[in-house]
PDB file of C-alpha atoms and ligand atoms in Angstrom:
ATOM      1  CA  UNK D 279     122.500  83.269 113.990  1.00 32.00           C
ATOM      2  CA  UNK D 280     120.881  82.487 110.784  1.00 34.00           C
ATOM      3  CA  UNK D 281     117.375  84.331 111.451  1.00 35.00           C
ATOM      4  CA  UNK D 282     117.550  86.962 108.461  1.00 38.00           C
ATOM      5  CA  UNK D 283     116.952  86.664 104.726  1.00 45.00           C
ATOM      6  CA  UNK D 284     118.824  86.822 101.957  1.00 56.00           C
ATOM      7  CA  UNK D 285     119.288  89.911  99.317  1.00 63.00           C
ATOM      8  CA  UNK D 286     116.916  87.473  97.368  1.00 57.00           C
ATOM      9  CA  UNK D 287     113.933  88.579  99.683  1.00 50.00           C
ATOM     10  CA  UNK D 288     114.137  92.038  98.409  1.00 47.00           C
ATOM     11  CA  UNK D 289     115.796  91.587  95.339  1.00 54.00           C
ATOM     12  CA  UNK D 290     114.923  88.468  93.792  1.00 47.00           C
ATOM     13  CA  UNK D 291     111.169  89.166  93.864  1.00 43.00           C
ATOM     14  CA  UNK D 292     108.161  86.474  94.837  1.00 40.00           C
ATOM     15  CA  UNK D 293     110.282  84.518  97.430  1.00 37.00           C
ATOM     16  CA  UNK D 294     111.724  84.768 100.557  1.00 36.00           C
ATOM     17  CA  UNK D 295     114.959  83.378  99.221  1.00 38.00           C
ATOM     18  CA  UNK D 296     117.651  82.861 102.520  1.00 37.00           C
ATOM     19  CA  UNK D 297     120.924  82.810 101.729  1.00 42.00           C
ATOM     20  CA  UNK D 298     122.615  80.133 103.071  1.00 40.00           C
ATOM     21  CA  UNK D 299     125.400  81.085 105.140  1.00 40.00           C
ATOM     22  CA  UNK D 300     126.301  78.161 107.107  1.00 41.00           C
ATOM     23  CA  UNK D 301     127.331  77.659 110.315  1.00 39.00           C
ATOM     24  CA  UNK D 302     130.472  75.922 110.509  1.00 40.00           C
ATOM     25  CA  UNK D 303     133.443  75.305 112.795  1.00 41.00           C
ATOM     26  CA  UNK D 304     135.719  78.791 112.780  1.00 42.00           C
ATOM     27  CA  UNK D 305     139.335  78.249 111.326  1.00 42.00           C
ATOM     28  CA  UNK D 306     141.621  78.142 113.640  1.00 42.00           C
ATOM     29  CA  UNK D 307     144.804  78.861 111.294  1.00 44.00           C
ATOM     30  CA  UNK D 308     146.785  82.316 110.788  1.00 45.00           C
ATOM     31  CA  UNK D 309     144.325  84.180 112.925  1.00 43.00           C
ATOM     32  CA  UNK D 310     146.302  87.200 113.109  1.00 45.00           C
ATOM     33  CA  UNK D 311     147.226  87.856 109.620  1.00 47.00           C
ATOM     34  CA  UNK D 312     144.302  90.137 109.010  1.00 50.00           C
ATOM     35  CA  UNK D 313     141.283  91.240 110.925  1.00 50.00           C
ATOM     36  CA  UNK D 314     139.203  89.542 108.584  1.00 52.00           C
ATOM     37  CA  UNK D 315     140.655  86.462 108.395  1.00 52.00           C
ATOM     38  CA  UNK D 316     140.031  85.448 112.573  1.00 47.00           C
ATOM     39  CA  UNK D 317     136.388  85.918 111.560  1.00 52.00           C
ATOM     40  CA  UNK D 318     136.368  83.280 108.256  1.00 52.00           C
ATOM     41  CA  UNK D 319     134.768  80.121 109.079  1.00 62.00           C
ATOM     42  CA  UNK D 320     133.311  77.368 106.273  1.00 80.00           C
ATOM     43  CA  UNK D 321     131.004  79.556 104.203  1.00 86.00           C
ATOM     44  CA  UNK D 322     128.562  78.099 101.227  1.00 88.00           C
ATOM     45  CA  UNK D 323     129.337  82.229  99.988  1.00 92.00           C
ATOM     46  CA  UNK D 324     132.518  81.786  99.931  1.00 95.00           C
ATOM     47  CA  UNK D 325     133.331  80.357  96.449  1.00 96.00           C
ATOM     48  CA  UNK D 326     130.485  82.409  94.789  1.00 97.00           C
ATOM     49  CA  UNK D 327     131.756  85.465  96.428  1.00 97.00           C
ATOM     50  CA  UNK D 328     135.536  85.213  95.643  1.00 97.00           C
ATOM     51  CA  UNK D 329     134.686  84.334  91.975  1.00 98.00           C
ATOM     52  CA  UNK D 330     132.242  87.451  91.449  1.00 98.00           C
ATOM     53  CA  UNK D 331     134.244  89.962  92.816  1.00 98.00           C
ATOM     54  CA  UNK D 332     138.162  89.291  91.992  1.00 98.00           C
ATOM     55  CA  UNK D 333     137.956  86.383  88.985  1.00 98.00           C
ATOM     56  CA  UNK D 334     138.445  87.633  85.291  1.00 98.00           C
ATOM     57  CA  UNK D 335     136.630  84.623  84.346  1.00 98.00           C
ATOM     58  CA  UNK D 336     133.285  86.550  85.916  1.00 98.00           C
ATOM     59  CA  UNK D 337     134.277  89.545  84.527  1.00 98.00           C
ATOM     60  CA  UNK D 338     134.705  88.245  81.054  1.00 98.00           C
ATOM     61  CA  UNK D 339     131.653  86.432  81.322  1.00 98.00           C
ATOM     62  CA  UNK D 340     129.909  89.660  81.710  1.00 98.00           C
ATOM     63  CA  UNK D 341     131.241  91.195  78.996  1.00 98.00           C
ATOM     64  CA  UNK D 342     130.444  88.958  76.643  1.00 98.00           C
ATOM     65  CA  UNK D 343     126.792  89.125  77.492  1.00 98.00           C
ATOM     66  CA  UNK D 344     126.555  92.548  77.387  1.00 98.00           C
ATOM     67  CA  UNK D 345     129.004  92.906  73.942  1.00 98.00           C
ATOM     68  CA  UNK D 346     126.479  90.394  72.164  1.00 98.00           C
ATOM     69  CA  UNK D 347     123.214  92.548  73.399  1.00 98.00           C
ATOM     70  CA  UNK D 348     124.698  95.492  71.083  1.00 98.00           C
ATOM     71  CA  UNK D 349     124.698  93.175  68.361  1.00 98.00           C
ATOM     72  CA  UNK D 350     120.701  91.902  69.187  1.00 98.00           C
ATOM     73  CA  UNK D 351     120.150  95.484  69.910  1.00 98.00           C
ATOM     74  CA  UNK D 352     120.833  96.490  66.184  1.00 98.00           C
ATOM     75  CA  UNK D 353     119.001  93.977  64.833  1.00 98.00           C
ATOM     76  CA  UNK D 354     116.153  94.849  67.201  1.00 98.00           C
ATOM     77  CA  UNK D 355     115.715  98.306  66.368  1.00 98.00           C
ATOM     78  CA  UNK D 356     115.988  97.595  62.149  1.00 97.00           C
ATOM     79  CA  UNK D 357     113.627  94.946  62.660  1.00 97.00           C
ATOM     80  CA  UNK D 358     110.088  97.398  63.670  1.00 96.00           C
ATOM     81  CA  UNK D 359     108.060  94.018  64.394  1.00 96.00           C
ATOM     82  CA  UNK D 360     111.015  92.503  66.757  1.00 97.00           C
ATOM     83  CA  UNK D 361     109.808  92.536  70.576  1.00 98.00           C
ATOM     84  CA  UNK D 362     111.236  90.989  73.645  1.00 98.00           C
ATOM     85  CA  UNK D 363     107.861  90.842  75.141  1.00 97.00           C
ATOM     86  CA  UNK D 364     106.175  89.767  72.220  1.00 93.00           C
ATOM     87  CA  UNK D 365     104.220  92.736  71.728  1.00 96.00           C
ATOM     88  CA  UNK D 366     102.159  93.507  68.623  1.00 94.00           C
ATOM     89  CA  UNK D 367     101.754  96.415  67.206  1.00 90.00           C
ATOM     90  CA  UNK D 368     104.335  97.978  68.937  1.00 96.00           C
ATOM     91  CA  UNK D 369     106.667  98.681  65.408  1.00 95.00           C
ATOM     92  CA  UNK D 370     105.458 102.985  65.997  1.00 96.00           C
ATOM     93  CA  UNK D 371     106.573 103.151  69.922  1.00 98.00           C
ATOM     94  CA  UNK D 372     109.952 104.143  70.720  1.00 98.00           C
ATOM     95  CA  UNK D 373     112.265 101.633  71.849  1.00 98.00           C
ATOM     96  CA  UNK D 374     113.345 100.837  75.788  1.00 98.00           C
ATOM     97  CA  UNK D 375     115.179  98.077  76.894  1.00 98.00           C
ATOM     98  CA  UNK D 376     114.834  97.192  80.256  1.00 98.00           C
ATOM     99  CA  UNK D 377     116.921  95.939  83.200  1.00 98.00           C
ATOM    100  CA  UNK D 378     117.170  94.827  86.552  1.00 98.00           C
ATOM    101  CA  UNK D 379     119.702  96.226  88.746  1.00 98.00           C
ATOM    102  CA  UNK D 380     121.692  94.429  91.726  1.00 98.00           C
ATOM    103  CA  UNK D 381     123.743  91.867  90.255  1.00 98.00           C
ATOM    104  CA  UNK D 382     122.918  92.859  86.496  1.00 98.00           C
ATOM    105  CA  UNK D 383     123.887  96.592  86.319  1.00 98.00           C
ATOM    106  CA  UNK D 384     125.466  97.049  89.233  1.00 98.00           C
ATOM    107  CA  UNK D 385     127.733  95.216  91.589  1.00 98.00           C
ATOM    108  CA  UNK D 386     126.875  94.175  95.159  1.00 98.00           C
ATOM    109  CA  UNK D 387     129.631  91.812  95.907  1.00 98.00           C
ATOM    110  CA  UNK D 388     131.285  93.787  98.445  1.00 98.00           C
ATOM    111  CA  UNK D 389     128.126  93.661 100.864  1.00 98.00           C
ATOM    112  CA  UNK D 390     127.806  89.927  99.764  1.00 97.00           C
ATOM    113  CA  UNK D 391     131.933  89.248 100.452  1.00 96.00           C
ATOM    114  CA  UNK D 392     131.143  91.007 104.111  1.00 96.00           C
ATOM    115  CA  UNK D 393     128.677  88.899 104.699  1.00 93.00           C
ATOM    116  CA  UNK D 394     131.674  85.694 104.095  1.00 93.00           C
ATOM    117  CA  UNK D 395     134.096  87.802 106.327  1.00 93.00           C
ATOM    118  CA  UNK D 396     131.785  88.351 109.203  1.00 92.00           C
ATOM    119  CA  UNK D 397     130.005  85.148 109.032  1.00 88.00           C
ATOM    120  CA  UNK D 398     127.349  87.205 109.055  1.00 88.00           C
ATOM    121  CA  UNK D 399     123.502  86.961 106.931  1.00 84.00           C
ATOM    122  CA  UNK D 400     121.715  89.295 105.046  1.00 89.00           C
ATOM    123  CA  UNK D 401     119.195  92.024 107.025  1.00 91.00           C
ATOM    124  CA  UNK D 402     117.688  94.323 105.353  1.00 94.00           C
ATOM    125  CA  UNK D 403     118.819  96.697 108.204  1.00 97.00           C
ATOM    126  CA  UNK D 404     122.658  96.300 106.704  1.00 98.00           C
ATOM    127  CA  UNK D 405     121.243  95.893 102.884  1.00 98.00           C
ATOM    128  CA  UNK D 406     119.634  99.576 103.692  1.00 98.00           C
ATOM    129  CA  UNK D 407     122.635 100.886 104.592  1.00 98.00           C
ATOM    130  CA  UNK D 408     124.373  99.527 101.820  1.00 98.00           C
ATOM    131  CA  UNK D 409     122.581 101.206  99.641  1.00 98.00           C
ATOM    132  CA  UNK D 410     122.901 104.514 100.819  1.00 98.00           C
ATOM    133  CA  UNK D 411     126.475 103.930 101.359  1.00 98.00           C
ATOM    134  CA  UNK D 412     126.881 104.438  97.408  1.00 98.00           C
ATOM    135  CA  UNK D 413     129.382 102.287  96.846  1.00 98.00           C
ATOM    136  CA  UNK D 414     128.365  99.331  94.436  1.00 98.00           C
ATOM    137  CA  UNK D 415     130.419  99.213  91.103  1.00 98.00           C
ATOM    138  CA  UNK D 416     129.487  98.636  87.918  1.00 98.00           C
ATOM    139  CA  UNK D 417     128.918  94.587  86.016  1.00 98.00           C
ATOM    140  CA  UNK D 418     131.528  94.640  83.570  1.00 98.00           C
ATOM    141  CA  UNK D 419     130.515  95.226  80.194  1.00 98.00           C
ATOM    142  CA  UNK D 420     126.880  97.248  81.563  1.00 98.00           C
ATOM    143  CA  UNK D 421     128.167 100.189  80.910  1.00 98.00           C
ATOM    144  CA  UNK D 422     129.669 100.353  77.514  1.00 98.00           C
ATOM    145  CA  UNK D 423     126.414  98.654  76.140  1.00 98.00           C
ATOM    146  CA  UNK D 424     123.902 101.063  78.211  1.00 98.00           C
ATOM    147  CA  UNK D 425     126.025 104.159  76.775  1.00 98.00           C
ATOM    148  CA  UNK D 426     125.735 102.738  73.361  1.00 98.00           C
ATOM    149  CA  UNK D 427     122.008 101.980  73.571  1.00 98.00           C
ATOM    150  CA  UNK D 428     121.358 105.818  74.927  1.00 98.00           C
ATOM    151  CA  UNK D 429     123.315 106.921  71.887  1.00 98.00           C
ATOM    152  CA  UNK D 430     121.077 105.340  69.508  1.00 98.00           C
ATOM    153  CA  UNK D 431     118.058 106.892  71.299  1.00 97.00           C
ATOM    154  CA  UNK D 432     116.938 103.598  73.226  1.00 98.00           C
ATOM    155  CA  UNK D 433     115.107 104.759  76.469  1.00 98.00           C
ATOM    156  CA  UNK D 434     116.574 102.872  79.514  1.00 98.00           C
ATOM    157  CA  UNK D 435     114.461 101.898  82.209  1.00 98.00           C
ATOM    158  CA  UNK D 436     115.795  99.996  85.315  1.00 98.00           C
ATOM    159  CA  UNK D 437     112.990  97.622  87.146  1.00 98.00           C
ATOM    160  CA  UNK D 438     114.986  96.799  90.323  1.00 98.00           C
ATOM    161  CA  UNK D 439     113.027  95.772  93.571  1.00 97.00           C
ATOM    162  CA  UNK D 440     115.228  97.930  95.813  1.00 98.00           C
ATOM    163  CA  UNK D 441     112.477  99.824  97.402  1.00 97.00           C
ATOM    164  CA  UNK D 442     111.148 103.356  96.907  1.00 97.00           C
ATOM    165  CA  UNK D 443     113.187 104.490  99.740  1.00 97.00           C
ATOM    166  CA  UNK D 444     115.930 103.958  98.243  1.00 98.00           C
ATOM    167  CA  UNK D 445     115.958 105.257  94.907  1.00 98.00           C
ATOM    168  CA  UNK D 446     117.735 108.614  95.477  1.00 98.00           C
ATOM    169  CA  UNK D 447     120.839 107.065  96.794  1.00 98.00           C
ATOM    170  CA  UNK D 448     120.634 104.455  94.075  1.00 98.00           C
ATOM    171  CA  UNK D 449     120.368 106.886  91.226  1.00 98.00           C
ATOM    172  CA  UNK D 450     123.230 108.661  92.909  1.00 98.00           C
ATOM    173  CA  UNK D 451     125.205 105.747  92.771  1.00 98.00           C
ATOM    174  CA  UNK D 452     125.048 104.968  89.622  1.00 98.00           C
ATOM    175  CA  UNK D 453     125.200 108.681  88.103  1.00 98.00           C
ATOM    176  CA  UNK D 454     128.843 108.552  89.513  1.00 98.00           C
ATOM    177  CA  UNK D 455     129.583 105.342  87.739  1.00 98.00           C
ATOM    178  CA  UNK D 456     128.041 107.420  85.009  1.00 98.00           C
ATOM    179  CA  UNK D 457     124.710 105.561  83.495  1.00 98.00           C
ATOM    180  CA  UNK D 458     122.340 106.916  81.255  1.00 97.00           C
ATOM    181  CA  UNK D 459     119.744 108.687  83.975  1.00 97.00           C
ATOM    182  CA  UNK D 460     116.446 108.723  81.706  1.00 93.00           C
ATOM    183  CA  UNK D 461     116.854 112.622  81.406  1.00 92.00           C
ATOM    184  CA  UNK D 462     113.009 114.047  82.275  1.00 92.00           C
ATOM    185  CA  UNK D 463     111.579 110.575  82.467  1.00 94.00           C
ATOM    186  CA  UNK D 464     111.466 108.500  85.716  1.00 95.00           C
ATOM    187  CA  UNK D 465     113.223 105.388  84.305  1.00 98.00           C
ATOM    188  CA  UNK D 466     114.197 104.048  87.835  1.00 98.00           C
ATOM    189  CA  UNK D 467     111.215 101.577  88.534  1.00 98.00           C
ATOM    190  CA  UNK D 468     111.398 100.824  92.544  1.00 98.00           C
ATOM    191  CA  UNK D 469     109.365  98.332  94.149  1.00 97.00           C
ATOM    192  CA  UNK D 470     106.684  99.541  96.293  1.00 95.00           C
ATOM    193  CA  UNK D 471     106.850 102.808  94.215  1.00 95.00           C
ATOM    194  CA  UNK D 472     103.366 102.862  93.162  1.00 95.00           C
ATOM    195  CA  UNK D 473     100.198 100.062  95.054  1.00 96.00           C
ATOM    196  CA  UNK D 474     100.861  97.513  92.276  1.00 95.00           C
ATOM    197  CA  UNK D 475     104.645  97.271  91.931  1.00 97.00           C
ATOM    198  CA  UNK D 476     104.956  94.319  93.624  1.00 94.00           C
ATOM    199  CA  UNK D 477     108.422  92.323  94.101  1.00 93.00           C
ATOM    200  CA  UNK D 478     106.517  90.586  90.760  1.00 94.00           C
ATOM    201  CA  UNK D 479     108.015  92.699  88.052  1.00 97.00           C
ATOM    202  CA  UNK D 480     105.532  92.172  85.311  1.00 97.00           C
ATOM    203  CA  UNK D 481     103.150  94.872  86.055  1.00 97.00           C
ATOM    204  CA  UNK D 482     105.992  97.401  85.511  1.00 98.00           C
ATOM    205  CA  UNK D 483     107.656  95.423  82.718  1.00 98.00           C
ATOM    206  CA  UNK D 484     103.937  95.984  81.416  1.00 98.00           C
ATOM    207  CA  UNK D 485     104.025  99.782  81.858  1.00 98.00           C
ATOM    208  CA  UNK D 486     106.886 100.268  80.076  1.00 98.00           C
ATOM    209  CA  UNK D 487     105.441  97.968  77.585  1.00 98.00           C
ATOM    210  CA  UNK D 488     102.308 100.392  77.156  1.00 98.00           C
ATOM    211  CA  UNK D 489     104.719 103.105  75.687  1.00 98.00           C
ATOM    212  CA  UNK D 490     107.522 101.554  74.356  1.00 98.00           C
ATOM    213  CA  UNK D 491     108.954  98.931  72.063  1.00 98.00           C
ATOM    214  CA  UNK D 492     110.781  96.420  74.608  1.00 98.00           C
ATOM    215  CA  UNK D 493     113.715  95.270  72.562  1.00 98.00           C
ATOM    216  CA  UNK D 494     115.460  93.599  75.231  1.00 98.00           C
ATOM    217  CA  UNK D 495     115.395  92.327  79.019  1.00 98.00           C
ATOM    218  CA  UNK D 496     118.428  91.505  80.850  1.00 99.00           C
ATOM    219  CA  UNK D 497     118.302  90.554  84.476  1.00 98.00           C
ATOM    220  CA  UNK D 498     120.357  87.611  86.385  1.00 98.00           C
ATOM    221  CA  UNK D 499     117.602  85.812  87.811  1.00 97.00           C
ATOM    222  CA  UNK D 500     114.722  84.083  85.612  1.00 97.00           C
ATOM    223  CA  UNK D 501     111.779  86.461  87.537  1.00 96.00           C
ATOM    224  CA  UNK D 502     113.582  89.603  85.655  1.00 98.00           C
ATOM    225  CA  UNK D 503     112.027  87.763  82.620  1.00 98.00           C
ATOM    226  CA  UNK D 504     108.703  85.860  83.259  1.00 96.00           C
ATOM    227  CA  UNK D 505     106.153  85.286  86.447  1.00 91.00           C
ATOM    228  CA  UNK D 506     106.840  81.423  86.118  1.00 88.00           C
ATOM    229  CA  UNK D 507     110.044  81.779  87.465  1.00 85.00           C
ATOM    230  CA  UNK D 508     109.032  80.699  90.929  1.00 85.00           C
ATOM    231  CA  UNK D 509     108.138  76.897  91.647  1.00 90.00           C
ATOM    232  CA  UNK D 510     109.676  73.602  91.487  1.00 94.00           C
ATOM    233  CA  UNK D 511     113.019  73.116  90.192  1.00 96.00           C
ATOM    234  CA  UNK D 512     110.843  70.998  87.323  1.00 96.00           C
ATOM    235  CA  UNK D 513     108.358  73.374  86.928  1.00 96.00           C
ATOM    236  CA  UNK D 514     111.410  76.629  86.223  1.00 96.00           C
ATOM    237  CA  UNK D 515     112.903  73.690  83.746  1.00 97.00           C
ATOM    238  CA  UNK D 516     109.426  73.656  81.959  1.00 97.00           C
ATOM    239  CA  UNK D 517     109.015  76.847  82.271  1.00 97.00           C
ATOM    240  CA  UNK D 518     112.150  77.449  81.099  1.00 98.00           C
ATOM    241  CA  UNK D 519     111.855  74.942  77.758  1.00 97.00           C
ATOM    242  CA  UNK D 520     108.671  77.057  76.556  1.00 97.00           C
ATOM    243  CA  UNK D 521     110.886  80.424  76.404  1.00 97.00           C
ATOM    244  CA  UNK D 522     114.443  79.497  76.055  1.00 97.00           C
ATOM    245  CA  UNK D 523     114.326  81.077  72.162  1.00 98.00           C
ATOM    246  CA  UNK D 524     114.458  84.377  74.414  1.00 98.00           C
ATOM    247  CA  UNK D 525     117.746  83.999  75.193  1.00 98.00           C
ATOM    248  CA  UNK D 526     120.820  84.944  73.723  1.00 98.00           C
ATOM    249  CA  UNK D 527     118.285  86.633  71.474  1.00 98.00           C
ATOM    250  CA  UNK D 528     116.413  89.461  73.110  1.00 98.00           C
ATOM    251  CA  UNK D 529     116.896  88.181  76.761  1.00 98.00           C
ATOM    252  CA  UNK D 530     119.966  88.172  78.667  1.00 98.00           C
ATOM    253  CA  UNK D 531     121.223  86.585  81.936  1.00 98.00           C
ATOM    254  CA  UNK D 532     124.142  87.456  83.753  1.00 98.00           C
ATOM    255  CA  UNK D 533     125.507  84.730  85.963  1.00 98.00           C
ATOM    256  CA  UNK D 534     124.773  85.399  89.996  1.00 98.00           C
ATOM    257  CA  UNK D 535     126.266  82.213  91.858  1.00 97.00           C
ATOM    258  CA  UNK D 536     125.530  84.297  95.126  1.00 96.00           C
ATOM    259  CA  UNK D 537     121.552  84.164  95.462  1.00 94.00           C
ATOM    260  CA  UNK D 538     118.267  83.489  93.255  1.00 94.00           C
ATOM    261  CA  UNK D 539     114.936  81.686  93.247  1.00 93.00           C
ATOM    262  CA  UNK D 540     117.662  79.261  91.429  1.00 95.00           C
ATOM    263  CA  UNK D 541     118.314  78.273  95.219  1.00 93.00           C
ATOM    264  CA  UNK D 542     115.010  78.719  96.836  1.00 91.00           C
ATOM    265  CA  UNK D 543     113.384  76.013  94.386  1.00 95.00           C
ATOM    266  CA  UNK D 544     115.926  73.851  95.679  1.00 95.00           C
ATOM    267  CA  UNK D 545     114.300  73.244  99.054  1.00 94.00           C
ATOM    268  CA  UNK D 546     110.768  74.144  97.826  1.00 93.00           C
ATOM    269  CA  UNK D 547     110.590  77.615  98.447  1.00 90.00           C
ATOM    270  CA  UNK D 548     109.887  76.573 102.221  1.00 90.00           C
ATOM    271  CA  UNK D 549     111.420  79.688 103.931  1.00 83.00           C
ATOM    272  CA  UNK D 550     110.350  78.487 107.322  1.00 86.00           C
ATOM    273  CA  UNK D 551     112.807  75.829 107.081  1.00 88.00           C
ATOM    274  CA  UNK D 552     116.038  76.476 109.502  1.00 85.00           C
ATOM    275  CA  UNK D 553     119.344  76.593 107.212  1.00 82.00           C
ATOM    276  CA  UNK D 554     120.182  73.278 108.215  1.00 88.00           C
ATOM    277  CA  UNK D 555     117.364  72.101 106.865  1.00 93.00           C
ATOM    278  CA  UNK D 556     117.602  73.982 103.726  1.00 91.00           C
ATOM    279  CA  UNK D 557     120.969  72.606 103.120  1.00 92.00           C
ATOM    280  CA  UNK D 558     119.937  69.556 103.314  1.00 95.00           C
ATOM    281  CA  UNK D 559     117.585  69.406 100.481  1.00 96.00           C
ATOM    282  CA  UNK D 560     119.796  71.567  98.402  1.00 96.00           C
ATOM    283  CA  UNK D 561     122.415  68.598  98.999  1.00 96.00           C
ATOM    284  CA  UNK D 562     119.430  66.339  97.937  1.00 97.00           C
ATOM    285  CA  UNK D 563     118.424  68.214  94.632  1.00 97.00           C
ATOM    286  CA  UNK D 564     122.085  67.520  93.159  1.00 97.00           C
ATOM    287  CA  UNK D 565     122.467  64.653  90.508  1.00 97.00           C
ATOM    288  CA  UNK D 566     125.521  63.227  91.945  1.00 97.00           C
ATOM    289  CA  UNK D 567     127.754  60.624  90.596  1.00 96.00           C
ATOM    290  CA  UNK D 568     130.046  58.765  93.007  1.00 94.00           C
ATOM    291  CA  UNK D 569     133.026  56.259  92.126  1.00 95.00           C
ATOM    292  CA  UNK D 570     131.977  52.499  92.938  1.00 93.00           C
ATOM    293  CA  UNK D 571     135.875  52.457  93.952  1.00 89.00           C
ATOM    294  CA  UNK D 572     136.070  53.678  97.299  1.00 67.00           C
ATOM    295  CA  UNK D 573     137.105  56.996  98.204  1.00 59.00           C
TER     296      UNK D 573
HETATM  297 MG1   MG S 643     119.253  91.159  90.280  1.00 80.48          MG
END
């Protein structure tokens, strides 16, 4: 039942990323208090799921990402040299800030909490339809600091790797939840839009960068910032260590509990492996520590 990958194949970028939706034996309790409920077994979503979409402690979280980019913003765009991709020369372009998407603009978790409620994975047959169904919400927070960055003249460009095909119902989506639309530029930056928009987003985070002053990145998985985001769990740490400055400061991360190359690296980006086998090594990659007292 597992044989489909994650929203991280699509959406992550670089990986085939499966979401680990385990099986497990099916709960036998209060089967008839809603349909959903019959169809709830033991789900590794289920935690990450519940939290994203009904805790105020995600929602707050959010919020206070976005609330501190306004204040980096204004510092970015008094300070002409300041660049989140550490361009020079760049003080004379016009500023842009640029952002992923799914799980960073806008918010999936109903798809994700349907895949908990019929023990169901991810297709991308389902995904599709997702999307054109229109109905993801907006991350807390997005939208009060995307307004105030169009106000101040910031261009907006969103580097998502939801495919060509569905940018029009994307862009439909999120003019109802009413985002800043680029007016007569194409700001919405699909993957597989042009030969070399790969799910690698650097080659359109660098055509941005050709015409604009990037003053800011926000994404909720490390690829949204750098191509060494893929790799060992040691080699995203080290990876990590050389640009951690970034953050907080011109690069921001929302939290996505739900799927990432976070979980990928866990078992070696090895997407052959069968779930059980994934879960294993995910099991093995924790730093446990376990009471010498009995249990
Ligand atoms: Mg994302």
């Amino acid at each position: 039942m597992f044989k489909h990958a994650s929203l991280s194949e699509c959406l992550a970028g670089g990986g085939l990323v499966l979401a680990v939706v385990l099986a497990a034996p099916v709960l036998a309790e209060d089967a008839t208090a809603k349909p959903e409920a019959a169809m709830t077994g033991a789900n590794d979503l289920l935690n990450a799921t519940l939290w994203m979409q009904r805790s105020v402690e995600y929602k707050a979280n959010s919020m206070a990402v976005f609330a501190l980019g306004k204040i980096r913003l204004d510092e970015e765009l008094a300070d002409k040299t300041a660049s989140a991709m550490d361009q020079s020369d760049a003080g004379d372009l016009p500023p842009a800030v640029i952002l992923d998407l799914d799980e960073t603009v806008i918010d999936n978790s109903a798809y994700e909490s349907g895949l908990v409620t019929t023990n169901s994975d991810y297709s991308s047959k389902t995904w599709d339809e997702w999307t054109k169904a229109e109905k993801a919400k907006a991350v807390p927070g997005s939208l009060d600091y995307l307004k105030y960055a169009d106000e101040k003249g910031v261009k907006i460009f969103y580097v998502t790797n939801r495919k060509a095909g569905q940018e029009e119902a994307t862009k439909a989506n999120m003019k109802a939840l009413g985002y800043p639309m680029g007016g007569n530029v194409d700001t919405f930056l699909m993957r597989d839009e042009k030969p070399d928009w790969t799910s690698d987003k650097k080659t359109r985070r660098d055509f941005v960068a050709k015409d604009y002053r990037v003053v800011a990145l926000f994404g909720d998985n490390f690829n949204d910032f750098t191509s060494e985001a893929e790799g060992s769990i040691d080699e995203r740490e080290a990876a990590f260590d050389k640009m951690k400055d970034h953050f907080g400061k011109d690069w921001f991360m929302l939290a996505n509990p739900t799927y990432g190359s976070w979980e990928s690296s866990a078992y070696g980006d090895d997407f052959k492996l069968s779930n059980d086998e994934k879960r294993k090594m995910k099991v093995k990659a924790l730093q446990p520590w376990t009471p010498t007292s009995g249990q």
